[in-house]
mmCIF file of C-alpha atoms in Angstrom:
data_model
loop_
_atom_site.group_PDB
_atom_site.id
_atom_site.type_symbol
_atom_site.label_atom_id
_atom_site.label_comp_id
_atom_site.label_asym_id
_atom_site.label_seq_id
_atom_site.Cartn_x
_atom_site.Cartn_y
_atom_site.Cartn_z
ATOM 1 C CA UNK A 1294 89.575 137.721 107.607
ATOM 2 C CA UNK A 1295 92.937 138.936 106.211
ATOM 3 C CA UNK A 1296 95.129 136.325 104.622
ATOM 4 C CA UNK A 1297 98.199 135.278 106.617
ATOM 5 C CA UNK A 1298 101.380 136.254 104.814
ATOM 6 C CA UNK A 1299 104.132 133.653 104.604
ATOM 7 C CA UNK A 1300 107.507 134.748 103.323
ATOM 8 C CA UNK A 1301 109.150 132.833 100.458
ATOM 9 C CA UNK A 1302 111.796 131.628 102.920
ATOM 10 C CA UNK A 1303 109.151 130.183 105.244
ATOM 11 C CA UNK A 1304 107.312 128.640 102.275
ATOM 12 C CA UNK A 1305 110.495 126.920 101.123
ATOM 13 C CA UNK A 1306 111.229 125.717 104.657
ATOM 14 C CA UNK A 1307 107.709 124.296 104.996
ATOM 15 C CA UNK A 1308 107.993 122.548 101.626
ATOM 16 C CA UNK A 1309 111.373 121.114 102.600
ATOM 17 C CA UNK A 1310 109.930 119.828 105.877
ATOM 18 C CA UNK A 1311 106.995 118.185 104.076
ATOM 19 C CA UNK A 1312 109.390 116.526 101.637
ATOM 20 C CA UNK A 1313 111.555 115.205 104.471
ATOM 21 C CA UNK A 1314 108.492 113.801 106.248
ATOM 22 C CA UNK A 1315 107.160 112.158 103.072
ATOM 23 C CA UNK A 1316 110.583 110.676 102.279
ATOM 24 C CA UNK A 1317 110.846 109.256 105.794
ATOM 25 C CA UNK A 1318 107.313 107.843 105.716
ATOM 26 C CA UNK A 1319 107.843 106.247 102.312
ATOM 27 C CA UNK A 1320 111.082 104.564 103.390
ATOM 28 C CA UNK A 1321 109.699 103.324 106.706
ATOM 29 C CA UNK A 1322 106.416 102.064 105.266
ATOM 30 C CA UNK A 1323 108.354 100.099 102.654
ATOM 31 C CA UNK A 1324 110.960 98.712 105.059
ATOM 32 C CA UNK A 1325 108.876 97.987 108.178
ATOM 33 C CA UNK A 1326 105.284 97.777 106.959
ATOM 34 C CA UNK A 1327 102.609 100.463 107.113
ATOM 35 C CA UNK A 1328 100.856 99.107 110.214
ATOM 36 C CA UNK A 1329 104.044 98.917 112.300
ATOM 37 C CA UNK A 1330 105.287 102.448 111.663
ATOM 38 C CA UNK A 1331 104.333 105.190 114.116
ATOM 39 C CA UNK A 1332 104.158 108.936 113.642
ATOM 40 C CA UNK A 1333 106.894 109.232 116.249
ATOM 41 C CA UNK A 1334 109.204 106.982 114.250
ATOM 42 C CA UNK A 1335 108.518 108.990 111.096
ATOM 43 C CA UNK A 1336 109.329 112.215 112.929
ATOM 44 C CA UNK A 1337 112.577 110.741 114.222
ATOM 45 C CA UNK A 1338 113.597 109.582 110.739
ATOM 46 C CA UNK A 1339 112.709 112.967 109.221
ATOM 47 C CA UNK A 1340 114.581 114.879 111.938
ATOM 48 C CA UNK A 1341 111.540 116.879 113.074
ATOM 49 C CA UNK A 1342 109.323 117.031 116.147
ATOM 50 C CA UNK A 1343 106.357 114.661 116.289
ATOM 51 C CA UNK A 1344 104.042 117.668 116.475
ATOM 52 C CA UNK A 1345 105.458 118.913 113.178
ATOM 53 C CA UNK A 1346 104.298 115.725 111.439
ATOM 54 C CA UNK A 1347 100.807 116.149 112.889
ATOM 55 C CA UNK A 1348 100.753 119.840 111.946
ATOM 56 C CA UNK A 1349 101.919 119.083 108.389
ATOM 57 C CA UNK A 1350 99.749 116.031 107.680
ATOM 58 C CA UNK A 1351 97.647 115.030 110.666
ATOM 59 C CA UNK A 1352 97.758 111.234 110.404
ATOM 60 C CA UNK A 1353 99.364 108.245 108.726
ATOM 61 C CA UNK A 1354 96.491 108.015 106.250
ATOM 62 C CA UNK A 1355 97.079 111.651 105.311
ATOM 63 C CA UNK A 1356 100.704 110.734 104.665
ATOM 64 C CA UNK A 1357 99.508 108.038 102.258
ATOM 65 C CA UNK A 1358 97.443 110.649 100.445
ATOM 66 C CA UNK A 1359 100.417 112.990 100.386
ATOM 67 C CA UNK A 1360 102.618 110.316 98.845
ATOM 68 C CA UNK A 1361 99.889 109.545 96.312
ATOM 69 C CA UNK A 1362 99.620 113.191 95.297
ATOM 70 C CA UNK A 1363 103.388 113.468 94.967
ATOM 71 C CA UNK A 1364 103.525 110.502 92.603
ATOM 72 C CA UNK A 1365 100.487 111.689 90.633
ATOM 73 C CA UNK A 1366 102.009 115.144 90.166
ATOM 74 C CA UNK A 1367 105.340 113.826 88.883
ATOM 75 C CA UNK A 1368 106.284 116.227 86.103
ATOM 76 C CA UNK A 1369 107.450 113.435 83.817
ATOM 77 C CA UNK A 1370 103.857 112.206 83.330
ATOM 78 C CA UNK A 1371 102.682 115.267 81.437
ATOM 79 C CA UNK A 1372 105.856 115.383 79.355
ATOM 80 C CA UNK A 1373 105.489 111.706 78.393
ATOM 81 C CA UNK A 1374 101.833 112.095 77.418
ATOM 82 C CA UNK A 1375 102.665 115.164 75.325
ATOM 83 C CA UNK A 1376 105.368 113.202 73.505
ATOM 84 C CA UNK A 1377 102.941 110.326 72.924
ATOM 85 C CA UNK A 1378 100.405 112.763 71.465
ATOM 86 C CA UNK A 1379 103.058 113.836 68.965
ATOM 87 C CA UNK A 1380 104.256 110.326 68.044
ATOM 88 C CA UNK A 1381 103.143 109.090 64.644
ATOM 89 C CA UNK A 1382 103.634 105.312 64.751
ATOM 90 C CA UNK A 1383 102.746 102.472 67.080
ATOM 91 C CA UNK A 1384 106.281 101.423 67.950
ATOM 92 C CA UNK A 1385 107.228 104.938 69.099
ATOM 93 C CA UNK A 1386 104.044 105.242 71.167
ATOM 94 C CA UNK A 1387 104.621 101.905 72.890
ATOM 95 C CA UNK A 1388 108.285 102.675 73.506
ATOM 96 C CA UNK A 1389 107.448 106.023 75.121
ATOM 97 C CA UNK A 1390 104.719 104.401 77.210
ATOM 98 C CA UNK A 1391 106.954 101.631 78.513
ATOM 99 C CA UNK A 1392 109.909 103.888 79.253
ATOM 100 C CA UNK A 1393 107.822 106.543 81.011
ATOM 101 C CA UNK A 1394 105.890 104.099 83.194
ATOM 102 C CA UNK A 1395 109.081 102.243 84.061
ATOM 103 C CA UNK A 1396 110.800 105.475 85.070
ATOM 104 C CA UNK A 1397 107.787 106.440 87.189
ATOM 105 C CA UNK A 1398 107.766 103.107 89.015
ATOM 106 C CA UNK A 1399 111.513 103.366 89.534
ATOM 107 C CA UNK A 1400 111.097 106.745 91.257
ATOM 108 C CA UNK A 1401 107.989 105.875 93.287
ATOM 109 C CA UNK A 1402 108.230 102.086 93.495
ATOM 110 C CA UNK A 1403 108.572 101.887 97.272
ATOM 111 C CA UNK A 1404 105.347 103.795 97.788
ATOM 112 C CA UNK A 1405 103.555 101.856 95.039
ATOM 113 C CA UNK A 1406 104.548 98.615 96.769
ATOM 114 C CA UNK A 1407 102.977 99.920 99.994
ATOM 115 C CA UNK A 1408 99.743 100.725 98.163
ATOM 116 C CA UNK A 1409 99.583 97.362 96.390
ATOM 117 C CA UNK A 1410 100.511 95.406 99.507
ATOM 118 C CA UNK A 1411 98.023 97.085 101.851
ATOM 119 C CA UNK A 1412 95.052 97.865 99.606
ATOM 120 C CA UNK A 1413 93.178 94.705 100.586
ATOM 121 C CA UNK A 1414 93.630 95.057 104.347
ATOM 122 C CA UNK A 1415 93.333 98.803 105.011
ATOM 123 C CA UNK A 1416 90.131 100.556 103.832
ATOM 124 C CA UNK A 1417 91.764 103.978 103.468
ATOM 125 C CA UNK A 1418 94.700 102.630 101.489
ATOM 126 C CA UNK A 1419 92.268 100.538 99.452
ATOM 127 C CA UNK A 1420 90.286 103.645 98.556
ATOM 128 C CA UNK A 1421 93.474 105.503 97.663
ATOM 129 C CA UNK A 1422 94.615 102.580 95.523
ATOM 130 C CA UNK A 1423 91.293 102.531 93.649
ATOM 131 C CA UNK A 1424 91.635 106.232 92.901
ATOM 132 C CA UNK A 1425 95.164 105.701 91.647
ATOM 133 C CA UNK A 1426 93.955 102.841 89.430
ATOM 134 C CA UNK A 1427 91.252 105.058 87.906
ATOM 135 C CA UNK A 1428 93.768 107.799 87.135
ATOM 136 C CA UNK A 1429 96.163 105.261 85.652
ATOM 137 C CA UNK A 1430 93.451 103.833 83.418
ATOM 138 C CA UNK A 1431 92.572 107.319 82.171
ATOM 139 C CA UNK A 1432 96.171 107.827 81.095
ATOM 140 C CA UNK A 1433 96.397 104.398 79.510
ATOM 141 C CA UNK A 1434 93.148 105.010 77.655
ATOM 142 C CA UNK A 1435 94.671 108.190 76.215
ATOM 143 C CA UNK A 1436 97.643 106.131 74.980
ATOM 144 C CA UNK A 1437 95.311 103.548 73.411
ATOM 145 C CA UNK A 1438 93.342 106.286 71.681
ATOM 146 C CA UNK A 1439 96.572 107.612 70.195
ATOM 147 C CA UNK A 1440 97.476 104.147 68.921
ATOM 148 C CA UNK A 1441 94.049 103.976 67.319
ATOM 149 C CA UNK A 1442 94.403 107.459 65.822
ATOM 150 C CA UNK A 1443 97.615 106.535 63.998
ATOM 151 C CA UNK A 1444 96.148 103.239 62.800
ATOM 152 C CA UNK A 1445 98.408 101.068 64.956
ATOM 153 C CA UNK A 1446 95.827 99.391 67.201
ATOM 154 C CA UNK A 1447 95.197 95.724 66.454
ATOM 155 C CA UNK A 1448 92.000 95.351 64.348
ATOM 156 C CA UNK A 1449 88.960 94.272 66.355
ATOM 157 C CA UNK A 1450 90.431 95.385 69.693
ATOM 158 C CA UNK A 1451 88.106 97.793 71.503
ATOM 159 C CA UNK A 1452 89.416 100.807 73.384
ATOM 160 C CA UNK A 1453 88.232 99.349 76.684
ATOM 161 C CA UNK A 1454 89.846 95.967 76.113
ATOM 162 C CA UNK A 1455 93.082 97.578 74.904
ATOM 163 C CA UNK A 1456 93.123 99.756 78.034
ATOM 164 C CA UNK A 1457 92.722 96.585 80.110
ATOM 165 C CA UNK A 1458 95.687 95.024 78.324
ATOM 166 C CA UNK A 1459 97.887 98.094 78.795
ATOM 167 C CA UNK A 1460 96.941 98.272 82.485
ATOM 168 C CA UNK A 1461 97.802 94.592 82.901
ATOM 169 C CA UNK A 1462 101.251 94.937 81.362
ATOM 170 C CA UNK A 1463 102.310 98.428 82.449
ATOM 171 C CA UNK A 1464 100.554 98.851 85.800
ATOM 172 C CA UNK A 1465 102.880 99.069 88.815
ATOM 173 C CA UNK A 1466 102.050 95.508 89.923
ATOM 174 C CA UNK A 1467 103.662 94.087 86.770
ATOM 175 C CA UNK A 1468 106.866 96.074 87.178
ATOM 176 C CA UNK A 1469 107.087 95.283 90.895
ATOM 177 C CA UNK A 1470 106.482 91.572 90.329
ATOM 178 C CA UNK A 1471 109.213 91.325 87.700
ATOM 179 C CA UNK A 1472 111.574 93.261 89.955
ATOM 180 C CA UNK A 1473 110.699 90.908 92.792
ATOM 181 C CA UNK A 1474 111.729 88.000 90.598
ATOM 182 C CA UNK A 1475 115.158 89.550 90.249
ATOM 183 C CA UNK A 1476 114.774 91.194 86.828
ATOM 184 C CA UNK A 1477 116.821 94.322 86.152
ATOM 185 C CA UNK A 1478 115.085 97.456 84.880
ATOM 186 C CA UNK A 1479 116.375 97.069 81.278
ATOM 187 C CA UNK A 1480 115.132 93.453 81.151
ATOM 188 C CA UNK A 1481 111.709 94.499 82.456
ATOM 189 C CA UNK A 1482 111.479 97.280 79.910
ATOM 190 C CA UNK A 1483 112.559 95.154 76.948
ATOM 191 C CA UNK A 1484 110.172 92.289 77.748
ATOM 192 C CA UNK A 1485 107.183 94.539 78.448
ATOM 193 C CA UNK A 1486 107.802 96.490 75.245
ATOM 194 C CA UNK A 1487 107.736 93.277 73.190
ATOM 195 C CA UNK A 1488 104.601 92.005 74.908
ATOM 196 C CA UNK A 1489 102.694 95.270 74.524
ATOM 197 C CA UNK A 1490 103.707 95.613 70.859
ATOM 198 C CA UNK A 1491 102.385 92.154 70.119
ATOM 199 C CA UNK A 1492 99.245 92.419 72.252
ATOM 200 C CA UNK A 1493 98.093 95.842 71.047
ATOM 201 C CA UNK A 1494 99.705 96.297 67.649
ATOM 202 C CA UNK A 1495 100.286 92.704 66.498
ATOM 203 C CA UNK A 1496 103.955 93.448 65.797
ATOM 204 C CA UNK A 1497 107.193 92.431 67.499
ATOM 205 C CA UNK A 1498 110.534 94.151 67.960
ATOM 206 C CA UNK A 1499 111.917 92.620 64.784
ATOM 207 C CA UNK A 1500 108.933 93.433 62.547
ATOM 208 C CA UNK A 1501 109.002 96.254 60.084
#
């Protein structure tokens, strides 16, 4: 069967529509709760017909997957990991890790809060959350391996345990909890940097 041709203008329009729908879904899920938001309400917020939402995604669970993919494909992730691969000391690696994860949560925090808050009660969201956790651990393991390669990892700390520690401190739940307590982004970043430096490298901000 011949492939259907779509002009660049139509491709851009379709991408813009998908973005508008995802933005609307993310905002409504965060503000009103995933279970209470309807496809019709999302369409209204996005300024499109309800049928357009169904044609673009098909369901609310597909919207969750779409939001997950958007966060996972954030271009800053690859750039941060490349910079970490080039860093030559533990402090620089930790600083890059904290800043990049903080920036990611800042951009996608509303959606991450939806995932964290609904993972235990919705099977589809729970499955999506588990997949996100696995991907996050893979990236954190890469950071730990770089710390080990430059000789900055605390002696006796295994790669698996160090990955656990990094996930505990820099996973989205930690950032969201601190934000929920009223901490500003700079305060979150400074405290997490100090804790990770001590936990993984046995050094503090003031150490040489």
